[in-house]
Short mmCIF file of C-alpha atoms and ligand atoms in Angstrom, two decimals:
data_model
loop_
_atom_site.label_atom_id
_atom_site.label_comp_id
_atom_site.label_asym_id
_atom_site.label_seq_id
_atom_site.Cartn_x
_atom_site.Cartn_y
_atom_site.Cartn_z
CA UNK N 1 0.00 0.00 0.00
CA UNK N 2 2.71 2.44 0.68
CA UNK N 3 4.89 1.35 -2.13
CA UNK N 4 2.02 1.89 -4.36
CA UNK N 5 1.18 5.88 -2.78
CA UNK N 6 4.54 7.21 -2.86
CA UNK N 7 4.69 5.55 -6.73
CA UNK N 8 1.54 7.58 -7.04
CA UNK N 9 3.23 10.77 -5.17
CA UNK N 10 6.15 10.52 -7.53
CA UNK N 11 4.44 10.69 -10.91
CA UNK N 12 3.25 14.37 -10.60
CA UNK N 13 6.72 15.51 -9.06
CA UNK N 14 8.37 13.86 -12.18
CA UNK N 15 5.90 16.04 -14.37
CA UNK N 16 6.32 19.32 -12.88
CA UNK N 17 10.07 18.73 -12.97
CA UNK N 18 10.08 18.21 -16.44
CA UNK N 19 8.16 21.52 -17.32
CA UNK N 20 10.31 23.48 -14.87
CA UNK N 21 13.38 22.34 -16.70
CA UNK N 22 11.57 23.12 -19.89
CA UNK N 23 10.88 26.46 -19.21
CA UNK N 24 13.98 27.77 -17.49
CA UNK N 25 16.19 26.04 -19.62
CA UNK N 26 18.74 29.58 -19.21
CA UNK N 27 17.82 30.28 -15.55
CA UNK N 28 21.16 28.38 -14.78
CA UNK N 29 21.61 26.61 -10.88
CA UNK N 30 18.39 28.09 -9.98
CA UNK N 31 16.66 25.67 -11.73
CA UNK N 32 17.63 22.99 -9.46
CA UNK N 33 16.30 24.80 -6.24
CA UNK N 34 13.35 23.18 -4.72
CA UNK N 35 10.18 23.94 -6.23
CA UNK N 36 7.45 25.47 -3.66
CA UNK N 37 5.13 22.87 -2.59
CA UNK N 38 1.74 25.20 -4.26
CA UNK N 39 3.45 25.32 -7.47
CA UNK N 40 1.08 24.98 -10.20
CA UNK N 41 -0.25 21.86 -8.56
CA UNK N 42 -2.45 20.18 -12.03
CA UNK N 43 -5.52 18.52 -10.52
CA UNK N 44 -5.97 17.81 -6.80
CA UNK N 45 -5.55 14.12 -5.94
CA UNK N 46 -8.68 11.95 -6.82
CA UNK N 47 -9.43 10.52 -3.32
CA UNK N 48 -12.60 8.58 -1.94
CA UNK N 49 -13.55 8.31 1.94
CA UNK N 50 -15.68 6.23 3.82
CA UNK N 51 -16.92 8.76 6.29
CA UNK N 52 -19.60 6.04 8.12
CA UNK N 53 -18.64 3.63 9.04
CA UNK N 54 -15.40 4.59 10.60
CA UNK N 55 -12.21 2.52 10.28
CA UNK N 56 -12.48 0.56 13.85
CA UNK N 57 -16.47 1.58 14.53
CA UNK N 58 -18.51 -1.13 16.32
CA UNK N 59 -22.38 -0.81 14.79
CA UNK N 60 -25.58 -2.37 16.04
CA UNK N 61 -26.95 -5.46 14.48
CA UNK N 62 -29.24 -4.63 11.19
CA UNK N 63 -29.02 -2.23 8.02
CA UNK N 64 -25.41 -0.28 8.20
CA UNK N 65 -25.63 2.89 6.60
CA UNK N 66 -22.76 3.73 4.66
CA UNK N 67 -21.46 7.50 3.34
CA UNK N 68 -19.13 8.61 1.26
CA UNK N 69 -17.06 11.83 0.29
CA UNK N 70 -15.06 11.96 -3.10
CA UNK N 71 -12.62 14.63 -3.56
CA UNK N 72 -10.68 15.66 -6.88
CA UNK N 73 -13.47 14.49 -9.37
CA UNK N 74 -17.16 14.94 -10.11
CA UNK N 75 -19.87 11.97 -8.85
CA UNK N 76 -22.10 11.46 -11.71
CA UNK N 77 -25.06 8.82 -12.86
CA UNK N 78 -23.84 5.81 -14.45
CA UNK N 79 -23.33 5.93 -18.12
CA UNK N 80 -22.24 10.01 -17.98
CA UNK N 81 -19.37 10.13 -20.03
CA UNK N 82 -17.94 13.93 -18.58
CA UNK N 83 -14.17 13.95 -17.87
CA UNK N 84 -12.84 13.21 -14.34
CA UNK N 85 -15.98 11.74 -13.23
CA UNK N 86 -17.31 8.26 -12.40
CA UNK N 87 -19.97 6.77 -9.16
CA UNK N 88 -19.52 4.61 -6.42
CA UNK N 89 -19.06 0.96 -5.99
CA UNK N 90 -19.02 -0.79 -2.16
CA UNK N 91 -17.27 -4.12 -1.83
CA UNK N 92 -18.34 -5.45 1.81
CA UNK N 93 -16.65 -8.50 2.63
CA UNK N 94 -15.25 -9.21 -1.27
CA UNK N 95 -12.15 -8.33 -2.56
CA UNK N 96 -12.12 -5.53 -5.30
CA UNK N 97 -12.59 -6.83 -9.10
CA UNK N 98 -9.67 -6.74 -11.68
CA UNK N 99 -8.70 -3.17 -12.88
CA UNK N 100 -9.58 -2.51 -16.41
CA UNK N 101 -12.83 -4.17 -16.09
CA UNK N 102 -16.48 -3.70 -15.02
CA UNK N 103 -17.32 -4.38 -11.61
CA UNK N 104 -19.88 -6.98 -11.20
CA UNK N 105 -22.82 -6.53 -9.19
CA UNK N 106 -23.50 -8.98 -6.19
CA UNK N 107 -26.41 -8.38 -3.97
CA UNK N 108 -25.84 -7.45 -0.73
CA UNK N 109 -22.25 -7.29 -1.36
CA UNK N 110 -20.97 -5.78 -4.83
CA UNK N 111 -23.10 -2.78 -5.20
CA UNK N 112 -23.08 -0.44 -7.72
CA UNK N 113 -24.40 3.62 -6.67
CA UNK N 114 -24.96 4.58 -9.69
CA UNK N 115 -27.19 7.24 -9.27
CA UNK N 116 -24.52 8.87 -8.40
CA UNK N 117 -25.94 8.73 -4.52
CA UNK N 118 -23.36 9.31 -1.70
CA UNK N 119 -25.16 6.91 0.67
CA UNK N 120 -26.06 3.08 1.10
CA UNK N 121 -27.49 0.78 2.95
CA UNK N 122 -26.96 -2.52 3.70
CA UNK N 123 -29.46 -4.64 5.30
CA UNK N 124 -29.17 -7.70 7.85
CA UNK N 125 -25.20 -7.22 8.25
CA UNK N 126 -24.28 -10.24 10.07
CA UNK N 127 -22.75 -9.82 13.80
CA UNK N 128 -19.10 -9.39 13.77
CA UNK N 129 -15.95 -8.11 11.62
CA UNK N 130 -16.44 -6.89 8.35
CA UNK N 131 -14.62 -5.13 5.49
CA UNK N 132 -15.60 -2.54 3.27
CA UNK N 133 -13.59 -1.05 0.58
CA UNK N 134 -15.10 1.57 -1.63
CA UNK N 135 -14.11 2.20 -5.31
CA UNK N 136 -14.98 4.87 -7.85
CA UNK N 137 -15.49 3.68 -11.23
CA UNK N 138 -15.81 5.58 -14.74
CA UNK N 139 -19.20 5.81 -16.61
CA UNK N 140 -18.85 2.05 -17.78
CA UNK N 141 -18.07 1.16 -13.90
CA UNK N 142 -14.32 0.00 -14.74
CA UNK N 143 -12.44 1.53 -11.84
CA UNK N 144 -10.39 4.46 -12.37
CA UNK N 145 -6.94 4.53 -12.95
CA UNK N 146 -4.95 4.88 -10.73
CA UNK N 147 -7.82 3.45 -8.28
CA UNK N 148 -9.71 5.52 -6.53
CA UNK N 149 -10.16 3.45 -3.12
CA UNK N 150 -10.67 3.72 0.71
CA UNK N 151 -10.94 0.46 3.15
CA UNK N 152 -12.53 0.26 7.18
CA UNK N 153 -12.93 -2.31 8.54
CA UNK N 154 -16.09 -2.29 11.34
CA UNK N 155 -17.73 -4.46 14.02
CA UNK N 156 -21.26 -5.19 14.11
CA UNK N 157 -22.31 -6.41 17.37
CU1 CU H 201 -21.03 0.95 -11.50
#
């Protein structure tokens, strides 16, 4: 997981080094100092969070409501093709499908929010530990690249 965020981290930094050597190409030393962290940062990081359940909650018994924030890109419908957008997908207790694919849709476990809702809920969670890992995926639910992804795990009691 960390590997895989600081490989993340390192692909803007490579970019914006590459235009600042492009464009001061006479500025001589200077253009080796370190670049101020603001600097013409592109897009802000696509992130998802599970705001409810928290990582660690215990829950009562029954339907667990889940939310979610995105940040970084637009939540849309299903099948709206605008740029830097896609909708929710909850994987409780099922590991995330292949990138490059469609999700599949399992009740009760693989769902698919694509009315571009921010909230779901699950009925008649079992008592005891559970996972949930949210994904955004594009119009055609294949999950964005790089994945868009947040994971609690929770206690229902
Ligand atoms: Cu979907």
């Amino acid at each position: 997981m960390t590997r895989r965020l600081s490989a993340l981290l390192l692909v803007p930094l490579t970019l914006l080094g590459c235009a600042d050597a492009a464009s001061d190409e006479e500025a001589g030393p200077a253009a080796d100092a370190p670049m101020p962290a603001e600097a013409s940062a592109p897009a802000p990081a696509r992130s998802v969070t599970i705001v409810s359940p928290a990582q660690g909650d215990t829950v009562p018994a029954g339907a667990v409501e889940v939310t979610l924030s995105a940040a970084g890109l637009t939540i849309l419908p299903a099948g709206d093709t605008t740029a830097n957008s896609g909708h929710h997908h909850l994987f409780l207790d099922a590991d995330v499908s292949p990138a490059g694919q469609p999700i599949p849709a399992v009740e009760n476990s693989i769902v698919h929010m694509g009315d571009a809702s921010s909230s779901f809920v699950f009925e008649n969670v079992a008592p005891g530990e559970h996972r949930l890992i949210a994904v955004v995926g594009d119009w055609q639910h294949v999950p964005l690249e790089p994945m868009v992804v947040d994971t609690v795990t929770f206690v229902v009691r």
